[in-house]
């Protein structure tokens, strides 16, 4: 078994899986159960000022389902904790005392004035919490009050609040970023400049799930009216991965340790985040959809994977980051063609019709009068569409042309690399 | 063998058991089952299942609509190609049609359950009676359809849709043909055949004349004189005989006739059933009479067929259904003689095999099976003298009507389809397709002439 012990910002936990600040970490009852199940740490449900906020007493959640009602995406309009601060503090103290080997992080959200931060942070730190996470992400409700995403969307505010937190806290400060921005780098830079020890991302994405087809109102509603909420779960993972990778590969931000969040439900999702630069990961929706038991697969799946690859957890972190670059640096001399394994092909014809209707007319449907699907190398641009739609895993693969000519362009296959910055069609190309 | 008195009686099983035995063979899918099953469909291009469906239903298209809860749209996709899509969902041997072709077989040896999905999509139409089809502007043309089975009704519906007026003549008390009188009871519960007929007629422009027998009450010539076109879908009127001495003994029965009685019986428990039943034949009818006898309480049912399982007309699935219902299937034996005086007491069989040239021959090895009832299910034939006057130039072959690919006969104003034509496969779905094709061709001819 690979060693999954992690030290994120020096905070030890028996594995890199923390529960994200959300309902699963709302109170001691839940967190005790999570730790019993084997979770490595928990970021407590975001604390705020007293008097505590109130939630709606109607639907907070809604889901994007597959036909067999697997939850693919999840939406919520829940606010931060709706319990008195002292109740939370008492419970956090107890939990940390009972579970000294697990990470316990206090998520916080306060209005934009320094006194409030200075007043509350020492009180909270006194519970024994290992770190703070500043919630600059919540896209609904709290943002209307000038907190959450309203802060997270302005790098200067992030920096300012981070500085206040750093002044008031002695434990590390993690800044949780909102994905509701066009470019994640300025907020990350704001956190760094404010002195953040790490960033965590993503929080939820602004969203409306759908309409109700009978009432033709948005869905869900509270007494007939609804509001946009935060989107999370499997569907947001690619958005999160891009943002994590951007921070990890950019010179100005790459020093920031990252706690990866967004759509993690099995160990492979965790591998995605870790390889793209996160040092640990946090999970919310998958636990809310299946309960805490999913930790079993997360832990031994990751461990088996590391064993198979003969890697340590540290080796894995950031392993894929060097493979992420800008479009302009991709090698335009590199050519791949789709290849169909006729033994695996079940002849559904999907590859043919999608290529025919929407791509490059590069897959046959009939060969010598028989139903047969073959790639026409003269037409195939190597786009990967057929691979993406084929229902049989591994049936279509992309294979590199290493010599000869590309039958599509008639151009010889060149071994030297040529990207857009050097391409003759680029008026701004660098000439050497 | 002991020549004891025939043991044939009613009420072998209690009411509850009978009700269970004649309930739905395949219960309908619930909404969640249907959604999960629909999700298994790959939405194939030029889908093999559609190609395999004799009526060419756009199967991925209707399944897609189930996925989006567009049930009325789904039913329309089905019924516009096959107006008996509801019946076919229940009776098609899907294991040798659409489901055999499903690409999921190559993937996981488990096809999408197309038949059950088709039923899921069409059931609400018959309960709600939603009108999915409207008639085109009236053409003033009148067409006679002979036969109220799948072929005739399918033809009538399509003709009505295309704006023609149709009169359907049929022999029986109720319309529906074998849907009403032949299909196994547990495949079509709750009077579905009549519900479907009602739905078909609800389009308007179709007049039904029951109890009207061609060859007795009117001739083909009279129809040809009185109508712009004639469609013949009379099915197969007579049952093949065994050709053995003693066939007229009581206890030797036509499976078709018994099933017709069964299908019309208000109380199945009242039906007399033999204790020991021997069925001779290997097609759908043989399987159906064997299984239904068993389900009525027969103690022992032997089904004897002269060749092997591959040659049986009944599909592999139907054969298994018989076996799981406790029917003993005995292959490679043919009847050599009927035993008994006035009532049959048994059948003597002779074992068969294939000779070196692949011809069937008897081995001389014999055995007997005791029987209270012997059912003949060795096929049916068309009555060639059913047309009366006007069929002198109607070409027949192998005792069935010869038609072209548009279902037109050798007569310029007569089309035919279903079991009575040559080259069919004696399936409901094929009869429906014949009727549809004929209607389209009739329409074309009438509009160009
Ligand atoms: C026992 C049994 C079980 C079967 N099970 C299945 C099954 O599970 N699945 C399947 O796909 N197929 C099954 N079949 C086959 C299927 O029922 C037939 O292929 C189908 O009904 C043929 O339709 P049709 O319209 O040609 O004839 P029919 O259904 O036979 O209808 C003939 C019509 O013509 C009328 N008619 C006949 N003679 C005259 C006349 N002289 N004058 C006026 N009207 C006349 C009759 O009244 C009837 O309305 C089964 C058949 C039998 C016998
Ligand atoms: C119901 C719900 C409530 C949440 N509440 C908070 C919160 O109070 N503080 C916070 O920082 N993030 C909150 N989040 C965001 C999650 O912590 C997490 O960042 C996000 O859901 C993405 O991860 P996931 O895809 O694993 O759910 C909440 C998410 C959900 C679904
Ligand atoms: S999940 Fe629990 S609290 Fe929420 S609506 Fe259902 S029963 Fe009520
Ligand atoms: S999509 Fe895959 S399985 Fe389907 S025809 Fe193409 S290669 Fe074959
Ligand atoms: S062959 Fe099977 S998977 Fe393909 S469209 Fe038909 S039912 Fe769907």
PDB file of C-alpha atoms and ligand atoms in Angstrom, chain B residues 91-93 146-152 169-172 174 176-179 182-184 187 212-215 218 233-236 256 259 284-285 288 318 380 386 417-420 426-429 431, ligand 1:
ATOM      1  CA  UNK B  91     -46.231 -10.618 -30.026  1.00  0.00           C
ATOM      2  CA  UNK B  92     -43.200 -10.024 -32.220  1.00  0.00           C
ATOM      3  CA  UNK B  93     -40.503 -12.635 -31.793  1.00  0.00           C
ATOM      4  CA  UNK B 146     -61.192  -8.540 -47.360  1.00  0.00           C
ATOM      5  CA  UNK B 147     -59.933  -9.648 -43.979  1.00  0.00           C
ATOM      6  CA  UNK B 148     -59.955  -7.895 -40.633  1.00  0.00           C
ATOM      7  CA  UNK B 149     -56.582  -9.178 -39.435  1.00  0.00           C
ATOM      8  CA  UNK B 150     -53.301  -7.291 -39.225  1.00  0.00           C
ATOM      9  CA  UNK B 151     -52.893  -7.137 -43.000  1.00  0.00           C
ATOM     10  CA  UNK B 152     -56.396  -5.904 -43.713  1.00  0.00           C
ATOM     11  CA  UNK B 169     -65.244  -7.414 -44.978  1.00  0.00           C
ATOM     12  CA  UNK B 170     -64.341 -10.093 -42.498  1.00  0.00           C
ATOM     13  CA  UNK B 171     -65.604 -13.527 -41.720  1.00  0.00           C
ATOM     14  CA  UNK B 172     -65.574 -13.531 -37.923  1.00  0.00           C
ATOM     15  CA  UNK B 174     -65.014  -9.749 -34.132  1.00  0.00           C
ATOM     16  CA  UNK B 176     -58.666  -8.465 -35.518  1.00  0.00           C
ATOM     17  CA  UNK B 177     -58.030 -11.814 -37.196  1.00  0.00           C
ATOM     18  CA  UNK B 178     -55.544 -13.913 -35.287  1.00  0.00           C
ATOM     19  CA  UNK B 179     -54.831 -11.008 -32.944  1.00  0.00           C
ATOM     20  CA  UNK B 182     -54.994 -16.870 -32.390  1.00  0.00           C
ATOM     21  CA  UNK B 183     -52.268 -15.145 -30.398  1.00  0.00           C
ATOM     22  CA  UNK B 184     -51.534 -16.760 -27.033  1.00  0.00           C
ATOM     23  CA  UNK B 187     -49.411 -12.138 -24.718  1.00  0.00           C
ATOM     24  CA  UNK B 212     -69.252 -11.405 -44.388  1.00  0.00           C
ATOM     25  CA  UNK B 213     -67.592 -14.348 -46.073  1.00  0.00           C
ATOM     26  CA  UNK B 214     -66.002 -14.101 -49.472  1.00  0.00           C
ATOM     27  CA  UNK B 215     -66.891 -17.120 -51.577  1.00  0.00           C
ATOM     28  CA  UNK B 218     -69.967 -12.305 -52.189  1.00  0.00           C
ATOM     29  CA  UNK B 233     -55.805 -10.286 -46.398  1.00  0.00           C
ATOM     30  CA  UNK B 234     -57.727 -13.427 -45.562  1.00  0.00           C
ATOM     31  CA  UNK B 235     -54.978 -15.299 -43.770  1.00  0.00           C
ATOM     32  CA  UNK B 236     -54.929 -19.064 -43.832  1.00  0.00           C
ATOM     33  CA  UNK B 256     -56.045 -23.295 -33.976  1.00  0.00           C
ATOM     34  CA  UNK B 259     -57.002 -21.539 -29.185  1.00  0.00           C
ATOM     35  CA  UNK B 284     -45.610 -20.976 -32.975  1.00  0.00           C
ATOM     36  CA  UNK B 285     -49.038 -22.612 -32.878  1.00  0.00           C
ATOM     37  CA  UNK B 288     -48.753 -21.856 -27.906  1.00  0.00           C
ATOM     38  CA  UNK B 318     -40.344 -19.736 -27.754  1.00  0.00           C
ATOM     39  CA  UNK B 380     -52.344 -24.105 -42.167  1.00  0.00           C
ATOM     40  CA  UNK B 386     -62.438 -18.862 -51.240  1.00  0.00           C
ATOM     41  CA  UNK B 417     -50.850  -9.352 -48.091  1.00  0.00           C
ATOM     42  CA  UNK B 418     -50.342 -11.182 -44.834  1.00  0.00           C
ATOM     43  CA  UNK B 419     -50.325 -14.928 -44.358  1.00  0.00           C
ATOM     44  CA  UNK B 420     -52.255 -15.565 -47.593  1.00  0.00           C
ATOM     45  CA  UNK B 426     -46.447 -15.719 -41.009  1.00  0.00           C
ATOM     46  CA  UNK B 427     -45.832 -12.953 -38.522  1.00  0.00           C
ATOM     47  CA  UNK B 428     -48.172 -10.202 -37.425  1.00  0.00           C
ATOM     48  CA  UNK B 429     -45.582  -7.528 -38.147  1.00  0.00           C
ATOM     49  CA  UNK B 431     -48.809  -8.713 -42.327  1.00  0.00           C
TER      50      UNK B 431
HETATM   51  C1  LIG C   1     -51.737 -19.771 -32.761  1.00  0.00           C
HETATM   52  C2  LIG C   1     -50.971 -18.688 -33.432  1.00  0.00           C
HETATM   53  C3  LIG C   1     -50.096 -17.942 -32.710  1.00  0.00           C
HETATM   54  C4  LIG C   1     -49.393 -16.940 -33.330  1.00  0.00           C
HETATM   55  N1  LIG C   1     -48.538 -16.216 -32.578  1.00  0.00           N
HETATM   56  C5  LIG C   1     -47.855 -15.225 -33.183  1.00  0.00           C
HETATM   57  C6  LIG C   1     -46.971 -14.434 -32.423  1.00  0.00           C
HETATM   58  O1  LIG C   1     -46.786 -14.627 -31.216  1.00  0.00           O
HETATM   59  N2  LIG C   1     -46.313 -13.446 -33.065  1.00  0.00           N
HETATM   60  C7  LIG C   1     -46.494 -13.190 -34.402  1.00  0.00           C
HETATM   61  O2  LIG C   1     -45.889 -12.250 -34.938  1.00  0.00           O
HETATM   62  N3  LIG C   1     -47.329 -13.923 -35.128  1.00  0.00           N
HETATM   63  C8  LIG C   1     -48.012 -14.942 -34.558  1.00  0.00           C
HETATM   64  N4  LIG C   1     -48.853 -15.693 -35.319  1.00  0.00           N
HETATM   65  C9  LIG C   1     -48.997 -15.363 -36.735  1.00  0.00           C
HETATM   66  C10 LIG C   1     -49.908 -14.155 -36.934  1.00  0.00           C
HETATM   67  O3  LIG C   1     -51.024 -14.255 -36.103  1.00  0.00           O
HETATM   68  C11 LIG C   1     -50.317 -14.038 -38.391  1.00  0.00           C
HETATM   69  O4  LIG C   1     -49.146 -13.994 -39.170  1.00  0.00           O
HETATM   70  C12 LIG C   1     -51.117 -12.780 -38.679  1.00  0.00           C
HETATM   71  O5  LIG C   1     -52.273 -12.731 -37.895  1.00  0.00           O
HETATM   72  C13 LIG C   1     -51.495 -12.735 -40.158  1.00  0.00           C
HETATM   73  O6  LIG C   1     -52.348 -11.672 -40.402  1.00  0.00           O
HETATM   74  P1  LIG C   1     -53.376 -11.696 -41.605  1.00  0.00           P
HETATM   75  O7  LIG C   1     -54.054 -10.392 -41.586  1.00  0.00           O
HETATM   76  O8  LIG C   1     -52.677 -12.109 -42.827  1.00  0.00           O
HETATM   77  O9  LIG C   1     -54.363 -12.883 -41.289  1.00  0.00           O
HETATM   78  P2  LIG C   1     -55.323 -13.216 -40.062  1.00  0.00           P
HETATM   79  O10 LIG C   1     -54.839 -12.634 -38.775  1.00  0.00           O
HETATM   80  O11 LIG C   1     -55.471 -14.676 -40.096  1.00  0.00           O
HETATM   81  O12 LIG C   1     -56.664 -12.526 -40.439  1.00  0.00           O
HETATM   82  C14 LIG C   1     -57.452 -13.004 -41.473  1.00  0.00           C
HETATM   83  C15 LIG C   1     -58.736 -12.192 -41.554  1.00  0.00           C
HETATM   84  O13 LIG C   1     -59.415 -12.566 -42.717  1.00  0.00           O
HETATM   85  C16 LIG C   1     -60.754 -12.891 -42.437  1.00  0.00           C
HETATM   86  N5  LIG C   1     -61.181 -13.902 -43.405  1.00  0.00           N
HETATM   87  C17 LIG C   1     -60.642 -15.119 -43.607  1.00  0.00           C
HETATM   88  N6  LIG C   1     -61.306 -15.734 -44.597  1.00  0.00           N
HETATM   89  C18 LIG C   1     -62.264 -14.878 -45.044  1.00  0.00           C
HETATM   90  C19 LIG C   1     -63.263 -14.925 -46.033  1.00  0.00           C
HETATM   91  N7  LIG C   1     -63.428 -15.985 -46.793  1.00  0.00           N
HETATM   92  N8  LIG C   1     -64.064 -13.863 -46.176  1.00  0.00           N
HETATM   93  C20 LIG C   1     -63.941 -12.774 -45.428  1.00  0.00           C
HETATM   94  N9  LIG C   1     -62.992 -12.674 -44.467  1.00  0.00           N
HETATM   95  C21 LIG C   1     -62.170 -13.720 -44.282  1.00  0.00           C
HETATM   96  C22 LIG C   1     -60.741 -13.346 -41.019  1.00  0.00           C
HETATM   97  O14 LIG C   1     -62.005 -13.138 -40.429  1.00  0.00           O
HETATM   98  C23 LIG C   1     -59.688 -12.411 -40.418  1.00  0.00           C
HETATM   99  O15 LIG C   1     -60.291 -11.218 -40.059  1.00  0.00           O
HETATM  100  C24 LIG C   1     -49.565 -16.697 -34.710  1.00  0.00           C
HETATM  101  C25 LIG C   1     -50.452 -17.462 -35.438  1.00  0.00           C
HETATM  102  C26 LIG C   1     -51.154 -18.449 -34.816  1.00  0.00           C
HETATM  103  C27 LIG C   1     -52.080 -19.255 -35.610  1.00  0.00           C
END
